[in-house]
Structure formats: structure tokens, C-alpha cells
CSV table of C-alpha atoms in Angstrom, one decimal:
chain,number,residue,atom,x,y,z
E,1,TYR,CA,-37.2,44.8,43.9
E,2,PHE,CA,-34.6,42.8,45.9
E,3,ASP,CA,-36.2,39.5,44.7
E,4,GLY,CA,-35.5,40.5,41.0
E,5,TYR,CA,-31.8,41.0,41.7
E,6,LEU,CA,-31.7,37.8,43.6
E,7,LEU,CA,-33.2,35.9,40.7
E,8,ILE,CA,-30.7,37.5,38.3
E,9,VAL,CA,-27.8,36.6,40.6
E,10,PHE,CA,-29.0,33.0,41.0
E,11,SER,CA,-29.6,32.7,37.3
E,12,PHE,CA,-26.1,34.0,36.5
E,13,LEU,CA,-24.5,31.6,39.1
E,14,PHE,CA,-26.5,28.7,37.7
E,15,PHE,CA,-25.4,29.4,34.1
E,16,LEU,CA,-21.8,30.0,35.3
E,17,PHE,CA,-21.8,26.7,37.2
E,18,PHE,CA,-23.3,25.0,34.1
E,19,PHE,CA,-20.7,26.6,31.8
E,20,ILE,CA,-17.8,25.4,34.1
E,21,ILE,CA,-19.2,21.9,34.2
E,22,VAL,CA,-19.5,21.7,30.4
E,23,CYS,CA,-15.9,23.1,30.0
E,24,PHE,CA,-14.6,20.7,32.5
E,25,CYS,CA,-16.2,17.7,30.7
E,26,PHE,CA,-15.0,18.9,27.4
E,27,PHE,CA,-11.4,19.3,28.5
E,28,PHE,CA,-11.4,16.1,30.5
E,29,CYS,CA,-12.6,14.1,27.5
E,30,LEU,CA,-10.1,15.8,25.2
E,31,PHE,CA,-7.3,15.1,27.7
E,32,PHE,CA,-8.5,11.6,28.2
E,33,LEU,CA,-8.6,10.8,24.5
E,34,MET,CA,-5.3,12.4,23.7
E,35,ILE,CA,-3.4,10.9,26.6
E,36,ARG,CA,-5.0,7.5,26.9
E,37,ARG,CA,-5.6,6.6,23.3
E,38,PRO,CA,-2.6,6.3,21.0
E,39,PRO,CA,-3.0,7.3,17.3
E,40,ARG,CA,-3.6,4.5,14.9
E,41,SER,CA,-0.2,4.8,13.4
E,42,THR,CA,1.5,4.1,16.8
E,43,LEU,CA,-0.6,1.1,17.8
E,44,ASP,CA,1.7,-1.4,19.4
E,45,ARG,CA,1.9,-4.6,17.4
E,46,SER,CA,0.8,-6.6,20.5
E,47,SER,CA,-2.4,-4.5,21.2
E,48,ALA,CA,-5.6,-6.5,21.1
E,49,ALA,CA,-7.2,-4.4,18.3
E,50,SER,CA,-4.2,-4.6,16.1
E,51,ASP,CA,-3.9,-8.4,16.6
E,52,VAL,CA,-7.6,-8.9,15.6
E,53,TYR,CA,-7.0,-6.9,12.3
E,54,LYS,CA,-3.8,-8.8,11.6
E,55,ARG,CA,-5.7,-12.1,11.7
E,56,GLN,CA,-8.4,-11.0,9.2
E,57,PRO,CA,-7.8,-11.8,5.5
E,58,TYR,CA,-6.5,-8.8,3.6
E,59,ILE,CA,-7.0,-8.5,-0.1
E,60,PHE,CA,-4.9,-6.0,-2.1
E,61,MET,CA,-5.3,-5.2,-5.7
E,62,HIS,CA,-3.0,-3.7,-8.4
E,63,MET,CA,-4.3,-0.5,-10.0
E,64,HIS,CA,-2.4,1.8,-12.3
E,65,GLY,CA,-2.8,5.3,-11.0
E,66,ILE,CA,-6.1,6.4,-9.3
E,67,PRO,CA,-9.7,5.4,-10.3
E,68,ARG,CA,-10.3,8.7,-12.1
E,69,THR,CA,-7.3,8.5,-14.4
E,70,MET,CA,-6.4,4.8,-14.4
E,71,GLN,CA,-7.5,4.1,-17.9
E,72,GLU,CA,-5.8,7.2,-19.4
E,73,ASN,CA,-3.0,5.5,-21.5
E,74,PRO,CA,-1.7,2.9,-19.0
E,75,VAL,CA,1.8,1.9,-20.1
E,76,TYR,CA,3.8,-1.0,-18.8
E,77,GLU,CA,7.3,-2.2,-19.7
E,78,ASN,CA,6.1,-5.7,-19.1
E,79,VAL,CA,2.6,-5.9,-17.6
E,80,THR,CA,3.2,-9.2,-15.8
E,81,ALA,CA,6.6,-8.4,-14.5
E,82,ASP,CA,5.6,-4.9,-13.4
E,83,ILE,CA,2.5,-6.1,-11.5
E,84,LEU,CA,4.5,-9.0,-9.9
E,85,LYS,CA,7.1,-6.5,-8.7
E,86,PHE,CA,4.3,-4.3,-7.2
E,87,MET,CA,2.9,-7.3,-5.5
E,88,PHE,CA,6.2,-8.5,-4.0
E,89,GLY,CA,6.6,-5.0,-2.5
E,90,LYS,CA,3.1,-4.9,-1.1
E,91,LEU,CA,3.5,-8.5,0.3
E,92,ARG,CA,6.7,-7.5,2.1
E,93,TYR,CA,5.0,-4.4,3.5
E,94,PHE,CA,1.9,-6.3,4.7
E,95,ARG,CA,4.0,-9.1,6.3
E,96,SER,CA,6.1,-6.4,8.1
E,97,LEU,CA,2.9,-5.3,9.7
E,98,GLY,CA,2.2,-8.8,10.9
E,99,ILE,CA,-0.8,-9.4,8.6
E,100,GLU,CA,-1.2,-13.2,8.3
E,101,GLN,CA,-3.7,-13.9,5.6
E,102,ILE,CA,-3.0,-12.0,2.4
E,103,ILE,CA,-4.8,-12.4,-0.9
E,104,ALA,CA,-3.6,-10.7,-4.2
E,105,ASP,CA,-5.8,-9.4,-7.0
E,106,PRO,CA,-4.0,-8.5,-10.2
E,107,GLY,CA,-6.7,-5.9,-10.9
E,108,PHE,CA,-8.0,-6.9,-14.3
E,109,GLY,CA,-9.5,-3.8,-15.9
E,110,PHE,CA,-7.9,-1.4,-13.4
E,111,GLY,CA,-5.4,0.7,-15.3
E,112,LYS,CA,-4.8,-1.9,-18.0
E,113,ASN,CA,-5.8,-1.9,-21.6
E,114,MET,CA,-7.4,-5.0,-23.2
E,115,ASP,CA,-4.1,-6.5,-24.5
E,116,ASP,CA,-2.6,-6.0,-21.0
E,117,ASN,CA,-5.5,-7.9,-19.5
E,118,TYR,CA,-5.1,-10.8,-21.9
E,119,ARG,CA,-1.3,-10.9,-21.4
E,120,LEU,CA,-1.8,-10.9,-17.6
E,121,LEU,CA,-4.3,-13.8,-17.8
E,122,ASN,CA,-2.0,-15.7,-20.1
E,123,ASN,CA,0.9,-15.4,-17.7
E,124,LEU,CA,-1.2,-15.9,-14.5
E,125,GLU,CA,0.8,-18.9,-13.4
E,126,VAL,CA,3.8,-16.7,-12.7
E,127,PHE,CA,2.0,-15.3,-9.7
E,128,LYS,CA,2.2,-18.7,-7.9
E,129,ILE,CA,5.7,-17.5,-6.9
E,130,LEU,CA,4.0,-15.2,-4.4
E,131,GLU,CA,2.8,-18.3,-2.5
E,132,ILE,CA,-0.5,-16.6,-1.6
E,133,PRO,CA,-4.0,-17.0,-3.0
E,134,ILE,CA,-4.8,-15.1,-6.2
E,135,LEU,CA,-8.2,-13.6,-6.6
E,136,MET,CA,-9.6,-13.1,-10.1
E,137,GLY,CA,-12.2,-10.4,-10.9
E,138,ILE,CA,-12.9,-11.0,-14.6
E,139,SER,CA,-16.6,-11.7,-14.4
E,140,ARG,CA,-18.4,-9.7,-17.1
E,141,GLU,CA,-15.3,-7.5,-17.5
E,142,SER,CA,-15.1,-5.2,-20.5
E,143,MET,CA,-12.1,-7.2,-21.8
E,144,LEU,CA,-14.6,-9.9,-22.6
E,145,TYR,CA,-17.7,-8.2,-23.9
E,146,ARG,CA,-15.9,-5.5,-25.8
E,147,PHE,CA,-13.7,-8.0,-27.6
E,148,LEU,CA,-16.7,-10.2,-28.5
E,149,ASP,CA,-18.9,-7.1,-29.3
E,150,ILE,CA,-21.6,-8.2,-26.9
E,151,THR,CA,-23.2,-6.8,-23.8
E,152,PRO,CA,-22.1,-7.5,-20.2
E,153,GLU,CA,-25.3,-9.5,-19.7
E,154,GLU,CA,-24.4,-11.7,-22.7
E,155,SER,CA,-20.9,-12.5,-21.5
E,156,LEU,CA,-21.6,-15.5,-19.2
E,157,ASN,CA,-20.0,-18.0,-21.6
E,158,ALA,CA,-16.9,-15.8,-22.0
E,159,THR,CA,-16.7,-15.3,-18.2
E,160,SER,CA,-17.0,-19.0,-17.6
E,161,ALA,CA,-14.3,-19.8,-20.2
E,162,MET,CA,-11.9,-17.3,-18.6
E,163,HIS,CA,-12.7,-18.6,-15.1
E,164,VAL,CA,-11.6,-22.1,-16.2
E,165,ILE,CA,-8.4,-20.7,-17.6
E,166,ALA,CA,-7.7,-18.6,-14.5
E,167,LEU,CA,-8.3,-21.6,-12.2
E,168,GLN,CA,-6.1,-23.9,-14.3
E,169,LYS,CA,-3.4,-21.2,-14.2
E,170,GLY,CA,-3.5,-21.0,-10.4
E,171,ALA,CA,-6.3,-18.6,-9.3
E,172,LYS,CA,-7.8,-19.7,-6.0
E,173,ILE,CA,-10.7,-17.2,-5.6
E,174,LEU,CA,-13.2,-15.9,-8.1
E,175,ARG,CA,-15.2,-12.7,-7.8
E,176,VAL,CA,-18.3,-13.4,-9.7
E,177,HIS,CA,-21.7,-12.0,-10.7
E,178,ASP,CA,-23.2,-15.4,-11.5
E,179,VAL,CA,-22.7,-17.5,-8.4
E,180,LYS,CA,-24.6,-20.6,-9.4
E,181,GLU,CA,-22.8,-20.9,-12.7
E,182,ALA,CA,-19.4,-20.4,-11.1
E,183,VAL,CA,-20.0,-23.0,-8.4
E,184,GLU,CA,-21.0,-25.5,-11.0
E,185,LEU,CA,-17.9,-24.7,-13.0
E,186,VAL,CA,-15.7,-25.2,-9.9
E,187,ARG,CA,-17.4,-28.5,-9.0
E,188,LEU,CA,-16.8,-29.8,-12.5
E,189,LEU,CA,-13.1,-28.8,-12.4
E,190,GLU,CA,-12.7,-30.5,-9.0
E,191,LYS,CA,-14.3,-33.6,-10.4
E,192,LEU,CA,-11.8,-33.7,-13.2
E,193,LYS,CA,-8.9,-33.4,-10.7
E,194,ALA,CA,-10.3,-36.3,-8.5
């Protein structure tokens, strides 16, 4: 009879001890994480993690609105000037964070109608004023295949033609679906410049 009570008391003490240890570990970890680790927004500019991220290339893209609503009647006063103004603002912001390698993408097809896309491409050389690389993502874009009334798979010729124009107007990076063809195109353009 006494052994039964002793077993209950020892079991209770064991579970109480276990509960205290678990609570101690939980609160210690919580305290350690809250006190020792600053939130991301307050990372010191000289911290090692922050410095690593600042040295990585950062690509930013213009998009009118949010993905769900970006194509719902996008309106610009002047598509090139509006996007250039947006990019100057973002460029100032990223440089204030200490980001060293910045790449701009005008965002063809992201909140722009077909005419906006062609105006933007036609005025692409204006973006040289940013003095950062411009990335072009027009490979198989709807601005090409819809205008020509073909499928995306049939738009390689149109894509290549637009890539030539983009590179001649100052684009430095192409986002492509057809890598081999794009590499050949770049090699031919480089040969012409040699």
C-alpha cells in the first residue's frame, strides 16, 4: 500500500521536474532570441550578414499595381518617364541601404498594355542615365505573339529581333527561354562591334 503512494509521489516529482526543465528551456530560448538577436529591420549596416547581402546583385523590376490587378487598365502619363522616375526612387533607396550591385528591369508585360511595352522598348536608351545594367525580359512575351497573332512557341524570330533592338538600345542582360539562340545572337552582335 505504501509502495503505491511512493510510486505516485515519485512519478509526480519526475513529471514536475520534467515540466520545470521544459519551461526553463523554453523561456531561456525565448529570452536568448529576443535579447541576443536584433530584428532584421535594425540590423547594423556593419554586421556580417548585412554586408554579405549588400554585395549580392539585386534586381528590381517595375510593376504597375500588384500581380492580381496589374493588367486592369494600366494608365501612365508617359510610360517611359513614369518608370524612369520609379527607378530613380528605388535606386536611391537601395543605395541608401548600401547595396552595391543593382540591376533594373523595366518590367515588360507587368502592368503595361501592348502600346506601353513598345513605347518603352523604343525609348530604352533613356534608361542609360541610371548608370546601372538594364535587364530585359521580353522573351516570348505576349506583346510579341499577340501582335503577330502567333503562339508563344512560334515567337522565337520576334524574340530575337526584339533582343537585338534591346541590346542596341543599351540592355545589358537578357532573360530568355531559348538560351542557345540568345547566345548566338549576342556573339554575332559582339562580332559586329569588334
